[in-house]
mmCIF file of C-alpha atoms in Angstrom:
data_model
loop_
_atom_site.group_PDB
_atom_site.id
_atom_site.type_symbol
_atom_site.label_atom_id
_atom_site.label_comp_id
_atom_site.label_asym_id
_atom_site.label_seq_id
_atom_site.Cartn_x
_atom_site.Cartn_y
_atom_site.Cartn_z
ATOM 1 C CA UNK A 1 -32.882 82.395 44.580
ATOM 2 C CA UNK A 2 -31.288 80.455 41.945
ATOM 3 C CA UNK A 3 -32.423 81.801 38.125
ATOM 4 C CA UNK A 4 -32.715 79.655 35.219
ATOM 5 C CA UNK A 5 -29.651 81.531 33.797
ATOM 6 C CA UNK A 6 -27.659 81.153 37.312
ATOM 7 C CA UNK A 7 -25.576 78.331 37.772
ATOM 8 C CA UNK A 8 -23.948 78.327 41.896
ATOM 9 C CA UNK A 9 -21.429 75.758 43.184
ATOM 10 C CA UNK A 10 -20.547 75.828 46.203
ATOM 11 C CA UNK A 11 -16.795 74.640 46.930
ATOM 12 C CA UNK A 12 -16.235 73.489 50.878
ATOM 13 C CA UNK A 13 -12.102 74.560 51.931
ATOM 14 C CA UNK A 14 -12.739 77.194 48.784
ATOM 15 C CA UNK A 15 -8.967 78.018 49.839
ATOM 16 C CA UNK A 16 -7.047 74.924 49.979
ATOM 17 C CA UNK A 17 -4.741 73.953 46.720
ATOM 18 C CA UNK A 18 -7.939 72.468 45.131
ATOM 19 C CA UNK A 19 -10.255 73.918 46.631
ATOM 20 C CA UNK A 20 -8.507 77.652 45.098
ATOM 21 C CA UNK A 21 -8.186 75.487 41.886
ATOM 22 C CA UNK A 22 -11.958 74.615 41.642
ATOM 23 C CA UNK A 23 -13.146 77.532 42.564
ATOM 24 C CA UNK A 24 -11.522 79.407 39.718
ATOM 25 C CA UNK A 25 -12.436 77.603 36.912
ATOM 26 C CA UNK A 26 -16.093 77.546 38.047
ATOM 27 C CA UNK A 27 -16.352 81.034 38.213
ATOM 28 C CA UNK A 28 -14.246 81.520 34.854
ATOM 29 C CA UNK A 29 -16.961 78.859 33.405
ATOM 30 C CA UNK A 30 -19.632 81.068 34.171
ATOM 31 C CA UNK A 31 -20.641 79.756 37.702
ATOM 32 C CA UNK A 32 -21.684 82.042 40.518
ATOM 33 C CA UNK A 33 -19.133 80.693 43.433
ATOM 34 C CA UNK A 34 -19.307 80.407 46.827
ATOM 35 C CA UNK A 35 -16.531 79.143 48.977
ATOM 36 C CA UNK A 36 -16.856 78.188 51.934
ATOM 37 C CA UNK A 37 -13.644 78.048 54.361
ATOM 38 C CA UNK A 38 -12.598 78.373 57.893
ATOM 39 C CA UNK A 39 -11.055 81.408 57.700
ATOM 40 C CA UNK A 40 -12.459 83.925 55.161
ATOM 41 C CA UNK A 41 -8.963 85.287 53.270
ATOM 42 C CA UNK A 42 -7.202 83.876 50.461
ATOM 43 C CA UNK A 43 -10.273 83.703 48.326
ATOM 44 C CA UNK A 44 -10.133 83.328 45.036
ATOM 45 C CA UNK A 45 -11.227 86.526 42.714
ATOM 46 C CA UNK A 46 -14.677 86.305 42.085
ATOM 47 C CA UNK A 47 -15.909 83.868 44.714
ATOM 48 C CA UNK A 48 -18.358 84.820 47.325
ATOM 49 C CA UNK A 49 -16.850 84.495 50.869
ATOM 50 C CA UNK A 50 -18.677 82.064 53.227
ATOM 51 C CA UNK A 51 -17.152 82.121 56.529
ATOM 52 C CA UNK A 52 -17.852 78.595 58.712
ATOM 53 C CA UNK A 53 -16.315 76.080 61.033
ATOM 54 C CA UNK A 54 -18.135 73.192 59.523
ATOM 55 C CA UNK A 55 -17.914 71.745 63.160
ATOM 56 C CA UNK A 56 -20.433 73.768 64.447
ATOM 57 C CA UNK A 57 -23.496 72.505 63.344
ATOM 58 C CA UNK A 58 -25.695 75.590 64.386
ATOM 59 C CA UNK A 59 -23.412 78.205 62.207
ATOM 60 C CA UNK A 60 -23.018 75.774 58.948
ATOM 61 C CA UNK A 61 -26.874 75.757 58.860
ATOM 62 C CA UNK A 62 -27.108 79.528 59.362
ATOM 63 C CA UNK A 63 -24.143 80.202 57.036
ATOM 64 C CA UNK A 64 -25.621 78.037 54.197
ATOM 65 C CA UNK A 65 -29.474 78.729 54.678
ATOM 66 C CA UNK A 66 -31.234 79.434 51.641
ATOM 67 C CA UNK A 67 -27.834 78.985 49.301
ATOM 68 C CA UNK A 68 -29.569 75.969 47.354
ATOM 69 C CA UNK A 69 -26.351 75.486 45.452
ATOM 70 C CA UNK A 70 -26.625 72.899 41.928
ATOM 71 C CA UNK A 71 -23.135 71.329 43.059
ATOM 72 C CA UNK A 72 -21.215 71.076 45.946
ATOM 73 C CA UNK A 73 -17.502 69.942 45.574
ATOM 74 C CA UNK A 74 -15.580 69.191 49.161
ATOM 75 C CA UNK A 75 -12.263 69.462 49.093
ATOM 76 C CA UNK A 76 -11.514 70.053 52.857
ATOM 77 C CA UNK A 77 -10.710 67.977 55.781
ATOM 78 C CA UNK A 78 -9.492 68.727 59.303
ATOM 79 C CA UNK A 79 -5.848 66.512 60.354
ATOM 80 C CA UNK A 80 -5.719 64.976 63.892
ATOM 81 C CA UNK A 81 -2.953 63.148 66.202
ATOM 82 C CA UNK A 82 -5.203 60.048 66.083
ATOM 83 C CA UNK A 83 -7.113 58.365 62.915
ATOM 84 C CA UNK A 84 -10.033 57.907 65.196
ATOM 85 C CA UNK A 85 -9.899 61.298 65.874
ATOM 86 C CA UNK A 86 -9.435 61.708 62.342
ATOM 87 C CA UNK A 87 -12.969 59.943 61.907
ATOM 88 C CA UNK A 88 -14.403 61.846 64.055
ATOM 89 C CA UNK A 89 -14.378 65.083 63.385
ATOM 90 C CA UNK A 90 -14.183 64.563 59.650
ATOM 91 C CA UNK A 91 -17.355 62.597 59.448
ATOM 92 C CA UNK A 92 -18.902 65.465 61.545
ATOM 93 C CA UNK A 93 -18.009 68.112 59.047
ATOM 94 C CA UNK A 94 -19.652 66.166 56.366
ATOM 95 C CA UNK A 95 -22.691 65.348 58.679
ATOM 96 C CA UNK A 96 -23.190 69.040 59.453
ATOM 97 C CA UNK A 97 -22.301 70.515 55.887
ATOM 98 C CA UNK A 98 -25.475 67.717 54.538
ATOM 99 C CA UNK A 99 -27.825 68.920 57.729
ATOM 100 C CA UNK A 100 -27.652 72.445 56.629
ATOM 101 C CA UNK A 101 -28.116 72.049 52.779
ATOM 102 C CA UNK A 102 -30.950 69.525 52.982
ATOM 103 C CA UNK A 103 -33.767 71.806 54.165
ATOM 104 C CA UNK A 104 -33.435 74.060 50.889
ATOM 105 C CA UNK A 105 -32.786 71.173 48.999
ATOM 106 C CA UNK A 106 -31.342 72.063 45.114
ATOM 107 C CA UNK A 107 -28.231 70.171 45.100
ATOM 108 C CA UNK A 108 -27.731 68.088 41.936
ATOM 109 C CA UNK A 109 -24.151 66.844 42.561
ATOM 110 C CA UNK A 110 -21.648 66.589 45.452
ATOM 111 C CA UNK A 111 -18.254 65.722 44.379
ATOM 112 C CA UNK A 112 -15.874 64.499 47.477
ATOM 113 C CA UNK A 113 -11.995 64.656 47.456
ATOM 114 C CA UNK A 114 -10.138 62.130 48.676
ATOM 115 C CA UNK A 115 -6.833 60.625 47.941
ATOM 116 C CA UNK A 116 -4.180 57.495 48.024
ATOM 117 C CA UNK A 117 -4.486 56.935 51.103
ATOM 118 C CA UNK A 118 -7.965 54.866 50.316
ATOM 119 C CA UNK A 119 -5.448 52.224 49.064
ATOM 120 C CA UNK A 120 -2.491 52.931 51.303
ATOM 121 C CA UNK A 121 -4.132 53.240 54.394
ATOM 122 C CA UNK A 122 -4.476 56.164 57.493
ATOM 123 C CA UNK A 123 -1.178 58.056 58.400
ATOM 124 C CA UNK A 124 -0.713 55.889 61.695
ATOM 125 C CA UNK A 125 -0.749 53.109 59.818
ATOM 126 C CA UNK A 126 0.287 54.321 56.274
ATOM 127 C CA UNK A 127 1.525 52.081 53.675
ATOM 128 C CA UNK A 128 2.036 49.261 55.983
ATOM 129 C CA UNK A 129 -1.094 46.813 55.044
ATOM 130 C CA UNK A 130 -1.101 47.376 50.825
ATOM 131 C CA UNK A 131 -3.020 45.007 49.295
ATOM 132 C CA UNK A 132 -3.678 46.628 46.252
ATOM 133 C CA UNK A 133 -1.734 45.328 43.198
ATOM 134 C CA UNK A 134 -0.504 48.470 41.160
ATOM 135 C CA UNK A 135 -1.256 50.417 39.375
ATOM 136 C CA UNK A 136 -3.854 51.058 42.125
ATOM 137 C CA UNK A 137 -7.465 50.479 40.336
ATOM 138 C CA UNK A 138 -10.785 51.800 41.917
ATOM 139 C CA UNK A 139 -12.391 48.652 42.272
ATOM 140 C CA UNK A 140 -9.924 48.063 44.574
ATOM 141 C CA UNK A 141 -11.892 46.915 48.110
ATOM 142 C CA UNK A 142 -11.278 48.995 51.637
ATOM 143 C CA UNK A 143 -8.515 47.470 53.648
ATOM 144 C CA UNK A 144 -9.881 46.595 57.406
ATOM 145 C CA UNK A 145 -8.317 49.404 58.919
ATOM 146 C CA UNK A 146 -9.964 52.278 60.254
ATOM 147 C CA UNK A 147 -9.721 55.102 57.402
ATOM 148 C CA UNK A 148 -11.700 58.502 57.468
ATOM 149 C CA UNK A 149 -12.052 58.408 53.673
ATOM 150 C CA UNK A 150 -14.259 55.445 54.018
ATOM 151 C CA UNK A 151 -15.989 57.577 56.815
ATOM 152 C CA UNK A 152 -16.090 59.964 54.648
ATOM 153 C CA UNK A 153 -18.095 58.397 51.597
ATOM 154 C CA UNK A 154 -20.359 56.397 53.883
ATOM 155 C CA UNK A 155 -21.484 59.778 54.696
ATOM 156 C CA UNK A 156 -21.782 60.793 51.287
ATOM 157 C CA UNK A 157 -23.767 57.658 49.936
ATOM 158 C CA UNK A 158 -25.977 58.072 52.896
ATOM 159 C CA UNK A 159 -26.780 62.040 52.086
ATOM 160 C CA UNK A 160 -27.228 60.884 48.405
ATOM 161 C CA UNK A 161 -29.630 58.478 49.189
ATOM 162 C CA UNK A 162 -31.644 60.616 51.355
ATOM 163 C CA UNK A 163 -31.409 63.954 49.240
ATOM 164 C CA UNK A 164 -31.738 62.532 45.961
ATOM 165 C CA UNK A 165 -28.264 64.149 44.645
ATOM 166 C CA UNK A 166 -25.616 61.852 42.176
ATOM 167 C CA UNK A 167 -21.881 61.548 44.062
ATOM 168 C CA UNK A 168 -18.713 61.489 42.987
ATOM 169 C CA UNK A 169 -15.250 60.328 44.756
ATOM 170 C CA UNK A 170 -12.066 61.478 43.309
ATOM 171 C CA UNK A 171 -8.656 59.687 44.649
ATOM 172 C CA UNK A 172 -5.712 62.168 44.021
ATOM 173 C CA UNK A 173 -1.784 61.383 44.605
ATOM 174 C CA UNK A 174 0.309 64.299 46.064
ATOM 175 C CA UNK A 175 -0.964 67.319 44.723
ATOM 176 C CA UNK A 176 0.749 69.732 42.864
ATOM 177 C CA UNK A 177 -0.248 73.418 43.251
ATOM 178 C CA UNK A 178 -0.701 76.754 44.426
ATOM 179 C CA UNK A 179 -1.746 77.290 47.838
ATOM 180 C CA UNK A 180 -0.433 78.677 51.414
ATOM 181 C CA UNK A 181 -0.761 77.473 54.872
ATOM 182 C CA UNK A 182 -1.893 74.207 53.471
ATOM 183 C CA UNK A 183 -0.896 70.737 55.424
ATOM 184 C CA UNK A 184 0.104 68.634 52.079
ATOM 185 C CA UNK A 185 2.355 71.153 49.618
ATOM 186 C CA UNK A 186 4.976 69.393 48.063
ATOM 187 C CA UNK A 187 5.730 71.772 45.662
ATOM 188 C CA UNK A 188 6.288 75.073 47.825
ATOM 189 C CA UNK A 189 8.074 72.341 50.553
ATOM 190 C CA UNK A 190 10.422 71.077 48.554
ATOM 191 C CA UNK A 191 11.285 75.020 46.939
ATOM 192 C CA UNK A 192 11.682 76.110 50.585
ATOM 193 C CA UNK A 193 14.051 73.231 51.122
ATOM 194 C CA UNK A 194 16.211 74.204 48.068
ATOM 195 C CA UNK A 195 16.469 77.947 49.132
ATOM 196 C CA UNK A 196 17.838 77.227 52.516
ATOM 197 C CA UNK A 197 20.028 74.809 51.311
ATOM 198 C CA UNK A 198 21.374 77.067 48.859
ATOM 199 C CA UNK A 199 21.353 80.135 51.295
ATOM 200 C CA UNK A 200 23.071 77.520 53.807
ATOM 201 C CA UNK A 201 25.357 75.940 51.058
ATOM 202 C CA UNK A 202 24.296 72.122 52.154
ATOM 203 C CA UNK A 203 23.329 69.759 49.815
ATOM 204 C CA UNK A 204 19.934 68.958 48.479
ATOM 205 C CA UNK A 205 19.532 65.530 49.465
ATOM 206 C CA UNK A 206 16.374 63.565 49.174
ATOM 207 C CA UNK A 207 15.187 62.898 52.471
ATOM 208 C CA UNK A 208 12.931 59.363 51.895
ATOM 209 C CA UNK A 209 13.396 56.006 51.269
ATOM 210 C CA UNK A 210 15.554 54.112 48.732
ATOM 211 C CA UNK A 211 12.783 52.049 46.902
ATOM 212 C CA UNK A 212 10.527 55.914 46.395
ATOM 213 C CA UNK A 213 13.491 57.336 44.856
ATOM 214 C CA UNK A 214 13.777 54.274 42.342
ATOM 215 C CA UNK A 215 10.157 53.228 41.678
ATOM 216 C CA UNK A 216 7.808 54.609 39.037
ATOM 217 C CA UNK A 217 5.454 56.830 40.360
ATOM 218 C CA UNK A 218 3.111 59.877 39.385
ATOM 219 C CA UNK A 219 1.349 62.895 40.973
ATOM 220 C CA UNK A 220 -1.553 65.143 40.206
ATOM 221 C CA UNK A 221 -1.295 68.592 39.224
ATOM 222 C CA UNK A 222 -4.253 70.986 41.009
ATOM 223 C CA UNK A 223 -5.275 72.146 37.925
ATOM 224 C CA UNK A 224 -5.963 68.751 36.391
ATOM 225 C CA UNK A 225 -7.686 67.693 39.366
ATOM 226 C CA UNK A 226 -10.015 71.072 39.270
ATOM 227 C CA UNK A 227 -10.807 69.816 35.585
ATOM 228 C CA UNK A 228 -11.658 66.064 36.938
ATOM 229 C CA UNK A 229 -13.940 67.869 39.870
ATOM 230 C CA UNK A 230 -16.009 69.727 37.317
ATOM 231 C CA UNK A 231 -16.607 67.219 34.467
ATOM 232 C CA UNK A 232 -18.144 64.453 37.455
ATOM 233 C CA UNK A 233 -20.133 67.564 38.708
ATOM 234 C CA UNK A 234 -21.426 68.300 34.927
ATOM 235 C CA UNK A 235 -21.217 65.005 32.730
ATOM 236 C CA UNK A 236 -23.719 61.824 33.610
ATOM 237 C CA UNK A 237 -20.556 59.550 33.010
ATOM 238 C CA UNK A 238 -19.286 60.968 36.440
ATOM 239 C CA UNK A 239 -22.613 60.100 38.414
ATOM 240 C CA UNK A 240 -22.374 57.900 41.419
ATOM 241 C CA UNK A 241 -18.819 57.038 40.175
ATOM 242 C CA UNK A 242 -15.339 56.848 42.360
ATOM 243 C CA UNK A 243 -12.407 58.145 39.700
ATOM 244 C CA UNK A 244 -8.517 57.960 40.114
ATOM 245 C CA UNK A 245 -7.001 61.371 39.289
ATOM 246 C CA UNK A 246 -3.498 61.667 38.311
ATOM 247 C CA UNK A 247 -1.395 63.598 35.875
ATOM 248 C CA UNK A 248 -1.337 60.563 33.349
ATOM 249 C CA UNK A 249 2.702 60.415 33.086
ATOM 250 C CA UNK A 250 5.206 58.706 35.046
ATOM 251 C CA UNK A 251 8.427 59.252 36.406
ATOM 252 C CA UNK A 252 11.148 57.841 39.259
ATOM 253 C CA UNK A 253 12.446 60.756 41.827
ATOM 254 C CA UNK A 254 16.114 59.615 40.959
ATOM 255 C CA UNK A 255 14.875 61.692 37.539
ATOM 256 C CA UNK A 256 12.765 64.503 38.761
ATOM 257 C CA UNK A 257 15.172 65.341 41.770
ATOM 258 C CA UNK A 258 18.585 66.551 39.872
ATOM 259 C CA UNK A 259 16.024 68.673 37.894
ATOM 260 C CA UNK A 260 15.144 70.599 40.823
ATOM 261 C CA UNK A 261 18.474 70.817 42.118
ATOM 262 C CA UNK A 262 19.708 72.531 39.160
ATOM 263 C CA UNK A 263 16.781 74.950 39.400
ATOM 264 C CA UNK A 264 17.259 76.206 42.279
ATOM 265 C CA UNK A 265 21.043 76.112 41.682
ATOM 266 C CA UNK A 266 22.041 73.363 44.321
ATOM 267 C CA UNK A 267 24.151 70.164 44.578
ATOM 268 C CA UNK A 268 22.256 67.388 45.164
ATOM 269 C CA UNK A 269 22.513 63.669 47.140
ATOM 270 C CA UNK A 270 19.937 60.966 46.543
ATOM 271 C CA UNK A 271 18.942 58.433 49.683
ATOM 272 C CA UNK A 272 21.525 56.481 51.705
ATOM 273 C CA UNK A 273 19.763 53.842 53.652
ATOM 274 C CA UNK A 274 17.953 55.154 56.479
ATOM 275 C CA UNK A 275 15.720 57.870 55.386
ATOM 276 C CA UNK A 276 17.012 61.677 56.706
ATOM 277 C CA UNK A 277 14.162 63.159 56.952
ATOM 278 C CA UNK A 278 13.294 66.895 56.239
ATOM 279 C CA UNK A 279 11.070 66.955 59.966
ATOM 280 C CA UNK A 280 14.718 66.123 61.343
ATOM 281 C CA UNK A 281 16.746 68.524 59.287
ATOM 282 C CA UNK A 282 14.470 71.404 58.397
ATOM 283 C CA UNK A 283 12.228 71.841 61.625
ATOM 284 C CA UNK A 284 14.576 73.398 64.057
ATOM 285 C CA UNK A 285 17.122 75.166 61.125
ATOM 286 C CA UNK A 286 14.277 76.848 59.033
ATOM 287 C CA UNK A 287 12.458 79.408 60.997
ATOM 288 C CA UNK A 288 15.039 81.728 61.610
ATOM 289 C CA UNK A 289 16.562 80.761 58.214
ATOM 290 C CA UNK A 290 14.053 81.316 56.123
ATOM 291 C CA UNK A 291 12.774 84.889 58.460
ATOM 292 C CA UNK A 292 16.258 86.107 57.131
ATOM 293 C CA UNK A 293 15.158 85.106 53.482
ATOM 294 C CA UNK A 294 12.439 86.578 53.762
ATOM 295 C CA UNK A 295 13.302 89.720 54.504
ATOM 296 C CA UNK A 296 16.157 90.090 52.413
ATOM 297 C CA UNK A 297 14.431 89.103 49.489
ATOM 298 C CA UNK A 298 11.036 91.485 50.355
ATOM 299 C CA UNK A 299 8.838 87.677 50.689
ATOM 300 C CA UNK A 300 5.271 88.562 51.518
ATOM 301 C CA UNK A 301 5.633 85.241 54.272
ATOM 302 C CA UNK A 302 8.190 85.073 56.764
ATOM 303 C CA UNK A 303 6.657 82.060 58.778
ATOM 304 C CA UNK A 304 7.951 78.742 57.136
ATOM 305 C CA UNK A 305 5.194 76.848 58.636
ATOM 306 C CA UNK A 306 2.931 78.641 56.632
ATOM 307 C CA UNK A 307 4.692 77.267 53.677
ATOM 308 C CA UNK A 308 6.429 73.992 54.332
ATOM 309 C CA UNK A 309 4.958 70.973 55.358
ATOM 310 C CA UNK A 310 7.589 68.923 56.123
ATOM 311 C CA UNK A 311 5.992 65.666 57.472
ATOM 312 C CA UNK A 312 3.773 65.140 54.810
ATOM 313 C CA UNK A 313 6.775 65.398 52.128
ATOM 314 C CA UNK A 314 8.742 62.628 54.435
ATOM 315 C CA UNK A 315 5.830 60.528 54.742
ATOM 316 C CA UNK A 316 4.946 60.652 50.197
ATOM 317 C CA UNK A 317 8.873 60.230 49.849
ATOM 318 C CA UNK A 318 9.656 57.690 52.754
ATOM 319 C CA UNK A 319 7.100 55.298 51.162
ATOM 320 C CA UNK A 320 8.723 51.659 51.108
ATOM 321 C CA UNK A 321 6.109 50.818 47.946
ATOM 322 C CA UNK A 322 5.147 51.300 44.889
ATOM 323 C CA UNK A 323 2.718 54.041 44.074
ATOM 324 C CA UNK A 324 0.954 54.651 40.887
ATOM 325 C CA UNK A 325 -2.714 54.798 40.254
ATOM 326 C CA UNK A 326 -4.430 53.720 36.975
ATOM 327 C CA UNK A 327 -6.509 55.801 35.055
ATOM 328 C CA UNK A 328 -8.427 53.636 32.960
ATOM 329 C CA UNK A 329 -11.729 53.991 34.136
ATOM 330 C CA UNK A 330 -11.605 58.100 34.053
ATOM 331 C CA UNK A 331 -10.394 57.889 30.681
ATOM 332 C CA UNK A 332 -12.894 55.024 29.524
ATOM 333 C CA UNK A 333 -15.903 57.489 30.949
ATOM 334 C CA UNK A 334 -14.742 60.530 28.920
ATOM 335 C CA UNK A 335 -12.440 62.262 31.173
ATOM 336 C CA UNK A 336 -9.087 62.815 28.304
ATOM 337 C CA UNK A 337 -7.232 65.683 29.975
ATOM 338 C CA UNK A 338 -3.467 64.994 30.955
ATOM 339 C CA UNK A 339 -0.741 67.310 32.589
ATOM 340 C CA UNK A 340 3.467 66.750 32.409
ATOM 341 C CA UNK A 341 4.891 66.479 36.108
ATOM 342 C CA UNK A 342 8.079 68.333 34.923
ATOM 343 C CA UNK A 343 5.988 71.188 33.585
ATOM 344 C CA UNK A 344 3.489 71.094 36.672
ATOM 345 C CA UNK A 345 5.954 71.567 38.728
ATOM 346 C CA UNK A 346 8.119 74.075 37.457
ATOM 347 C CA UNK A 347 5.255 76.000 36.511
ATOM 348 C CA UNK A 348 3.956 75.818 40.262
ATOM 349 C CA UNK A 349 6.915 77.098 41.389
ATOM 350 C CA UNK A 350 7.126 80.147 38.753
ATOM 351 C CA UNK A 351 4.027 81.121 39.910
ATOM 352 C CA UNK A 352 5.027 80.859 43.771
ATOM 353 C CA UNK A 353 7.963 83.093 43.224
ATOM 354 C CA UNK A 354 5.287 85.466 40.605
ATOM 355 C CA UNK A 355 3.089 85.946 44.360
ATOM 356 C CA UNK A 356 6.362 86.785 46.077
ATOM 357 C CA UNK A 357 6.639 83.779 48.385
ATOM 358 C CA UNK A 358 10.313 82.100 46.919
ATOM 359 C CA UNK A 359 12.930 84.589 45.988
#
């Protein structure tokens, strides 16, 4: 039972890049943690393992009886071929994860992680019907295409309404941060990338479109967004609220790009046209490449697909438009913290080659 003195969140995909993130600084904050995830490893320290495919209805409710957590923050979603598919299933993980925590009752605050895409559109159809002026603002309406993000917080508003609990939405941009065997890691992607170019001696050439590598853009670093997931769950100003969460700079690949190159000590070549795509370089090339890294270099992961997500890096850096999300309304409600992308990302990878997964 919860104590007057005991404060438990419970984080859903407690292992993802913000889902690892969140979990942390709840527990350093005080918080009794419990994360719930797929597959039980890669916990953070401190966090109480829940074990649950949130697909099965029967073991979510039997995994989360009696929990009666104050806050819930989701972070997790489940990729498939087809946006309905898509829809689907993700709807059903939020159905089920709402169906077992509603008989205890207890929660306070469920804070749902979304991203870009709520302006941009679904994968199959991504970036294809913007509307949106940018910077993108939240008050931004839902394009007509099918999205599971909108699935997504029509399930939430209708849980909230039944349970009694405040919501809050929070649209990231590409995250940067520490994760593995995640299906959206720029960061470690683009470090694997280098490292096989440089072990191959090829270039480092940016493998998306000609108007990403010269528009203004941003990201958001995972630790940032942690700090955005808490203050909703913990501050009135985030109740029944839908924030933008980005790092609060700007910058243009054409800048960011050399920077990299000369970190990881490789000549670099920005976009030519048609975009050449790291899916068409990388996929075939990098398994054996990389096993050879790895074992030269003593790397605790030898499977690249457990690091590099190369389709999700093409599709953020093959975008044909602009991409940069206003933060206005986070900062107007309270919400002050900042992050440099330079910093966020060199400090990402520091601490990927710290774990022994670069060389």
């Amino acid at each position: 039972m919860n104590t007057a003195h005991t404060r438990r969140a419970l984080v859903v995909g407690a292992t993802g890049i913000a889902g690892q993130t969140v979990s942390r600084q709840l527990f350093e904050a005080g918080w009794e943690v419990h994360g719930l995830a797929r597959r039980g490893n890669s916990m953070v320290e401190g966090v109480i393992p829940i074990q649950a495919d949130l697909l099965d209805a029967e073991a979510t409710a039997a995994a989360l009886a009696a929990l009666r957590p104050e806050i819930v923050i989701i972070t997790a979603w489940i990729r498939k071929d087809t946006e309905a598919e898509n829809i689907a299933v993700n709807s059903a993980t939020l159905r089920n994860l709402f169906a077992a925590l509603e008989p205890d009752g207890g929660v306070r605050h469920v804070a749902l992680l979304t991203g870009l895409k709520h302006y941009l559109g679904p994968f199959e159809d991504y970036a294809t019907g913007v509307k949106a002026e940018t910077p993108f603002k939240e008050s931004e309406p839902r394009l007509p295409s099918p999205n599971f993000y909108y699935a997504q917080e029509d399930e939430l508003f209708a849980a909230a309404e039944r349970m009694g609990f405040t919501w809050s939405v929070h649209r990231s941009h590409t995250v940067f941060g520490f994760a593995v065997d995640n299906a959206m890691n720029m960061v470690l992607t683009l470090s694997v990338y280098a490292t096989i170019c440089k072990e191959l001696g090829q270039t480092f050439i940016y493998p998306g479109s000609v108007e990403q590598w010269n528009f203004v853009t941003d990201v958001t670093d995972a630790e940032l967004l942690g700090e955005q997931l808490v203050w909703a769950s913990t501050h009135e100003e985030g109740a029944n609220e839908a924030f933008n969460i980005a790092n609060g700079d700007v910058f243009r690949w054409r800048w960011l790009w050399p920077q990299i190159a000369e970190h990881f000590g490789v000549e670099w070549e920005g976009p030519t046209g048609t975009p050449r795509t790291l899916v068409a370089s990388m996929t075939e090339v990098a398994p054996e490449v990389w096993a050879r890294i790895a074992e030269r270099e003593g790397l605790v992961e030898s499977d690249v697909s457990k690091l590099a997500s190369w389709w999700h890096s093409d599709s953020d850096l093959g975008r044909e438009v602009e991409c940069i999300t206003d933060m206005t309304k986070s900062r107007e409600a309270g919400f002050l913290d900042f992050r440099s992308t330079r910093t966020s990302f060199f400090d990402t990878v520091a601490r990927y080659r710290e774990a022994k997964l670069l060389p």
